[in-house]
Amino acid sequence: MTTPTRKRIVFIAVAALVVLAVAYGFMPKPVLVETEPITRGALQVIVEDEGETRVKHRYVVTSPVMAFARRIELKAGDWVAQGQELVRLEPPRPTILDPRTLAEAQQRVKAAEAMLSQ
């Protein structure tokens, strides 16, 4: 009768060790922190987060020719007078002429010359 009791004690001891090992594994680990002595001074708070812009009024600014808009120097909320320059337009940047684009441009020039001669 001692054998079943001994097996039971060994089983209970192994089960207790497993439970203790699992409990030890889930225990929180200490977190290292930086410490400084307390001093009196100005408070500096930095908030870094992404914002979302909501447009209340949308205005479309158009140009009669194809162009690139330079950086707008006005800030949100600035007053704009009538006739004031809002944006400065630059001519389009030249593109690299591959053989197909070059042929198309030459054909357009020939077509324009033919229209002028008529």
Coordinates of N, CA and C in Angstrom, one line a residue:
M1 N 0.8 -1.2 0.0 CA 0.0 0.0 0.0 C 0.8 1.3 0.0
T2 N 2.1 1.1 0.2 CA 3.0 2.3 0.3 C 3.3 2.8 -1.1
T3 N 3.2 1.9 -2.1 CA 3.6 2.2 -3.5 C 2.6 3.2 -4.1
P4 N 1.3 3.0 -4.0 CA 0.4 4.0 -4.6 C 0.5 5.3 -3.9
T5 N 0.7 5.3 -2.6 CA 0.8 6.6 -1.9 C 2.1 7.3 -2.3
R6 N 3.2 6.6 -2.5 CA 4.4 7.2 -2.9 C 4.3 7.8 -4.3
K7 N 3.6 7.1 -5.2 CA 3.4 7.6 -6.6 C 2.5 8.9 -6.5
R8 N 1.5 8.8 -5.7 CA 0.7 10.0 -5.6 C 1.4 11.2 -5.0
I9 N 2.3 11.0 -4.1 CA 3.1 12.1 -3.5 C 4.0 12.7 -4.6
V10 N 4.7 11.8 -5.3 CA 5.6 12.3 -6.4 C 4.8 13.0 -7.5
F11 N 3.6 12.5 -7.8 CA 2.8 13.2 -8.8 C 2.3 14.6 -8.3
I12 N 1.9 14.7 -7.1 CA 1.5 15.9 -6.5 C 2.7 16.9 -6.4
A13 N 3.9 16.4 -6.1 CA 5.1 17.3 -6.0 C 5.4 17.8 -7.4
V14 N 5.4 16.9 -8.4 CA 5.7 17.4 -9.8 C 4.7 18.4 -10.3
A15 N 3.4 18.1 -10.0 CA 2.3 19.1 -10.4 C 2.5 20.4 -9.7
A16 N 2.9 20.4 -8.4 CA 3.1 21.6 -7.7 C 4.3 22.4 -8.3
L17 N 5.4 21.7 -8.7 CA 6.5 22.3 -9.3 C 6.1 23.0 -10.6
V18 N 5.3 22.3 -11.4 CA 4.8 22.8 -12.7 C 4.0 24.1 -12.5
V19 N 3.1 24.0 -11.5 CA 2.3 25.2 -11.2 C 3.1 26.4 -10.7
L20 N 4.1 26.1 -9.9 CA 5.0 27.1 -9.4 C 5.8 27.7 -10.5
A21 N 6.3 26.9 -11.5 CA 7.1 27.4 -12.6 C 6.2 28.2 -13.5
V22 N 5.0 27.9 -13.7 CA 4.1 28.7 -14.6 C 3.8 30.0 -13.9
A23 N 3.5 29.9 -12.6 CA 3.2 31.2 -11.8 C 4.5 32.1 -11.9
Y24 N 5.6 31.5 -11.7 CA 6.9 32.3 -11.8 C 7.1 33.0 -13.1
G25 N 6.7 32.2 -14.2 CA 6.8 32.8 -15.5 C 5.9 33.9 -15.8
F26 N 4.7 34.0 -15.2 CA 3.8 35.1 -15.4 C 4.0 36.2 -14.4
M27 N 4.9 36.1 -13.5 CA 5.1 37.2 -12.6 C 5.7 38.4 -13.3
P28 N 5.3 39.6 -13.0 CA 5.9 40.8 -13.7 C 7.3 41.0 -13.4
K29 N 8.1 41.4 -14.4 CA 9.5 41.7 -14.2 C 9.7 43.1 -13.8
P30 N 10.7 43.4 -13.1 CA 10.9 44.8 -12.7 C 11.4 45.6 -13.9
V31 N 10.9 46.9 -14.0 CA 11.2 47.7 -15.1 C 12.3 48.7 -14.7
L32 N 13.4 48.8 -15.5 CA 14.4 49.8 -15.2 C 14.0 51.2 -15.5
V33 N 14.2 52.1 -14.6 CA 13.8 53.5 -14.9 C 15.0 54.4 -14.6
E34 N 15.0 55.6 -15.2 CA 16.0 56.6 -14.9 C 15.5 57.4 -13.7
T35 N 16.4 57.7 -12.8 CA 16.0 58.6 -11.7 C 16.9 59.8 -11.7
E36 N 16.3 60.9 -11.2 CA 17.0 62.2 -11.0 C 16.6 62.8 -9.7
P37 N 17.5 63.6 -9.1 CA 17.1 64.3 -7.9 C 16.1 65.4 -8.3
I38 N 15.2 65.7 -7.4 CA 14.1 66.6 -7.6 C 14.7 68.0 -7.6
T39 N 14.4 68.8 -8.6 CA 14.9 70.2 -8.7 C 13.7 71.1 -9.1
R40 N 13.8 72.4 -8.8 CA 12.7 73.3 -9.2 C 13.2 74.0 -10.5
G41 N 12.3 74.0 -11.5 CA 12.6 74.6 -12.8 C 11.4 74.7 -13.7
A42 N 11.7 75.1 -14.9 CA 10.6 75.3 -15.9 C 10.1 73.9 -16.4
L43 N 8.8 73.8 -16.6 CA 8.3 72.5 -17.1 C 8.3 72.5 -18.6
Q44 N 8.8 71.5 -19.1 CA 8.9 71.3 -20.6 C 8.1 70.1 -21.0
V45 N 7.1 70.2 -21.8 CA 6.3 69.1 -22.2 C 6.3 69.1 -23.7
I46 N 6.6 68.0 -24.3 CA 6.7 67.8 -25.8 C 5.6 66.8 -26.2
V47 N 4.7 67.2 -27.1 CA 3.7 66.3 -27.5 C 4.0 66.0 -29.0
E48 N 4.2 64.7 -29.3 CA 4.4 64.3 -30.7 C 3.3 63.4 -31.1
D49 N 2.5 63.8 -32.0 CA 1.4 63.0 -32.5 C 1.0 63.5 -33.9
E50 N 0.3 62.7 -34.6 CA -0.1 63.0 -35.9 C -1.5 63.7 -35.8
G51 N -1.6 64.8 -36.6 CA -2.9 65.6 -36.6 C -3.7 65.3 -37.8
E52 N -4.9 65.8 -37.8 CA -5.8 65.7 -38.9 C -6.3 67.0 -39.3
T53 N -6.2 67.4 -40.6 CA -6.7 68.7 -41.0 C -8.1 68.6 -41.6
R54 N -8.9 69.5 -41.2 CA -10.3 69.5 -41.8 C -10.4 70.8 -42.5
V55 N -10.8 70.7 -43.8 CA -11.0 71.9 -44.6 C -12.5 72.4 -44.4
K56 N -12.7 73.7 -44.0 CA -14.0 74.2 -43.8 C -14.5 74.7 -45.2
H57 N -13.7 75.5 -45.8 CA -14.1 76.1 -47.1 C -13.0 75.7 -48.2
R58 N -13.5 75.2 -49.3 CA -12.5 74.8 -50.3 C -12.7 75.8 -51.4
Y59 N -11.5 76.4 -51.8 CA -11.5 77.3 -53.0 C -10.6 76.7 -54.0
V60 N -11.0 76.8 -55.3 CA -10.3 76.2 -56.4 C -9.6 77.4 -57.1
V61 N -8.3 77.3 -57.2 CA -7.5 78.3 -57.9 C -7.0 77.7 -59.2
T62 N -7.4 78.3 -60.3 CA -7.1 77.7 -61.6 C -6.1 78.6 -62.4
S63 N -5.5 78.0 -63.3 CA -4.5 78.7 -64.2 C -4.9 78.5 -65.6
P64 N -4.8 79.5 -66.5 CA -5.2 79.2 -67.9 C -4.1 78.4 -68.7
V65 N -3.0 78.2 -68.1 CA -1.9 77.5 -68.8 C -1.4 76.4 -67.8
M66 N -0.7 75.4 -68.4 CA -0.1 74.4 -67.6 C 1.1 75.0 -66.9
A67 N 1.2 74.8 -65.6 CA 2.3 75.4 -64.8 C 2.5 74.7 -63.5
F68 N 3.6 74.9 -62.8 CA 3.9 74.4 -61.5 C 3.7 75.6 -60.5
A69 N 3.0 75.3 -59.4 CA 2.9 76.3 -58.4 C 4.0 76.3 -57.4
R70 N 4.6 77.4 -57.1 CA 5.7 77.5 -56.1 C 5.1 77.5 -54.8
R71 N 5.9 77.3 -53.8 CA 5.4 77.2 -52.4 C 4.6 78.4 -52.0
I72 N 3.4 78.2 -51.4 CA 2.6 79.4 -51.0 C 3.1 79.9 -49.7
E73 N 3.4 81.2 -49.6 CA 4.0 81.8 -48.4 C 3.0 82.2 -47.4
L74 N 1.7 82.2 -47.8 CA 0.6 82.6 -46.8 C 0.4 81.4 -45.9
K75 N 0.0 81.8 -44.7 CA -0.4 80.8 -43.6 C -1.9 80.8 -43.5
A76 N -2.4 79.8 -42.9 CA -3.9 79.7 -42.6 C -4.3 80.8 -41.8
G77 N -5.4 81.5 -42.2 CA -5.9 82.6 -41.4 C -5.4 84.0 -41.8
D78 N -4.4 84.0 -42.8 CA -3.8 85.3 -43.2 C -4.9 86.0 -44.1
W79 N -5.0 87.4 -43.9 CA -5.9 88.2 -44.7 C -5.3 88.3 -46.1
V80 N -6.2 88.3 -47.1 CA -5.8 88.4 -48.5 C -6.5 89.6 -49.1
A81 N -5.8 90.6 -49.7 CA -6.4 91.7 -50.3 C -6.7 91.4 -51.7
Q82 N -7.6 92.2 -52.3 CA -8.0 92.0 -53.7 C -6.8 92.3 -54.6
G83 N -6.5 91.4 -55.5 CA -5.3 91.6 -56.4 C -4.0 91.2 -55.8
Q84 N -4.0 90.7 -54.6 CA -2.7 90.2 -54.0 C -2.3 88.9 -54.6
E85 N -1.0 88.7 -54.8 CA -0.5 87.5 -55.4 C -0.6 86.4 -54.4
L86 N -1.3 85.3 -54.8 CA -1.5 84.2 -53.9 C -0.4 83.1 -54.2
V87 N -0.2 82.9 -55.4 CA 0.8 81.9 -55.8 C 1.6 82.3 -57.0
R88 N 2.8 81.9 -57.1 CA 3.6 82.2 -58.3 C 3.7 81.0 -59.1
L89 N 3.4 81.1 -60.4 CA 3.5 79.9 -61.3 C 4.8 79.9 -62.1
E90 N 5.3 78.7 -62.2 CA 6.6 78.5 -63.0 C 6.2 77.7 -64.2
P91 N 6.9 77.9 -65.3 CA 6.6 77.1 -66.5 C 6.9 75.6 -66.2
P92 N 6.3 74.7 -66.9 CA 6.5 73.3 -66.7 C 8.0 72.9 -67.0
R93 N 8.4 72.0 -66.2 CA 9.8 71.5 -66.3 C 9.9 70.7 -67.6
P94 N 11.0 70.9 -68.4 CA 11.1 70.1 -69.6 C 11.3 68.6 -69.3
T95 N 10.6 67.8 -70.2 CA 10.7 66.4 -70.0 C 11.7 65.8 -71.0
I96 N 12.2 64.7 -70.7 CA 13.2 64.0 -71.5 C 12.4 63.5 -72.8
L97 N 12.9 63.8 -73.9 CA 12.3 63.4 -75.2 C 12.7 62.0 -75.6
D98 N 11.9 61.1 -75.4 CA 12.2 59.8 -76.0 C 11.8 59.8 -77.5
P99 N 12.2 58.8 -78.2 CA 12.0 58.8 -79.7 C 10.5 59.0 -80.0
R100 N 9.6 58.4 -79.3 CA 8.2 58.6 -79.6 C 7.7 60.0 -79.4
T101 N 8.1 60.6 -78.2 CA 7.7 61.9 -77.9 C 8.3 62.9 -78.8
L102 N 9.5 62.7 -79.2 CA 10.2 63.6 -80.2 C 9.5 63.6 -81.5
A103 N 9.1 62.4 -82.0 CA 8.4 62.3 -83.3 C 7.0 63.0 -83.2
E104 N 6.3 62.8 -82.1 CA 5.0 63.5 -81.9 C 5.2 65.0 -81.9
A105 N 6.2 65.5 -81.2 CA 6.5 67.0 -81.2 C 6.8 67.5 -82.6
Q106 N 7.6 66.7 -83.4 CA 7.9 67.2 -84.7 C 6.7 67.2 -85.6
Q107 N 5.8 66.2 -85.5 CA 4.6 66.2 -86.2 C 3.7 67.4 -85.9
R108 N 3.6 67.7 -84.6 CA 2.8 68.9 -84.2 C 3.4 70.2 -84.8
V109 N 4.7 70.3 -84.8 CA 5.3 71.5 -85.4 C 5.0 71.5 -86.9
K110 N 5.1 70.4 -87.6 CA 4.8 70.3 -89.1 C 3.3 70.7 -89.3
A111 N 2.4 70.2 -88.4 CA 1.0 70.5 -88.5 C 0.8 72.0 -88.3
A112 N 1.4 72.6 -87.3 CA 1.3 74.0 -87.1 C 1.8 74.8 -88.3
E113 N 2.9 74.4 -88.9 CA 3.5 75.1 -90.0 C 2.5 75.0 -91.2
A114 N 1.9 73.9 -91.4 CA 1.0 73.7 -92.5 C -0.2 74.5 -92.3
M115 N -0.7 74.7 -91.1 CA -1.9 75.6 -90.8 C -1.5 77.0 -91.1
L116 N -0.3 77.4 -90.8 CA 0.2 78.8 -91.0 C 0.3 79.1 -92.5
S117 N 0.8 78.1 -93.3 CA 0.9 78.3 -94.7 C -0.4 78.4 -95.5
Q118 N -1.4 77.8 -94.9 CA -2.8 77.8 -95.6 C -3.3 79.2 -95.3

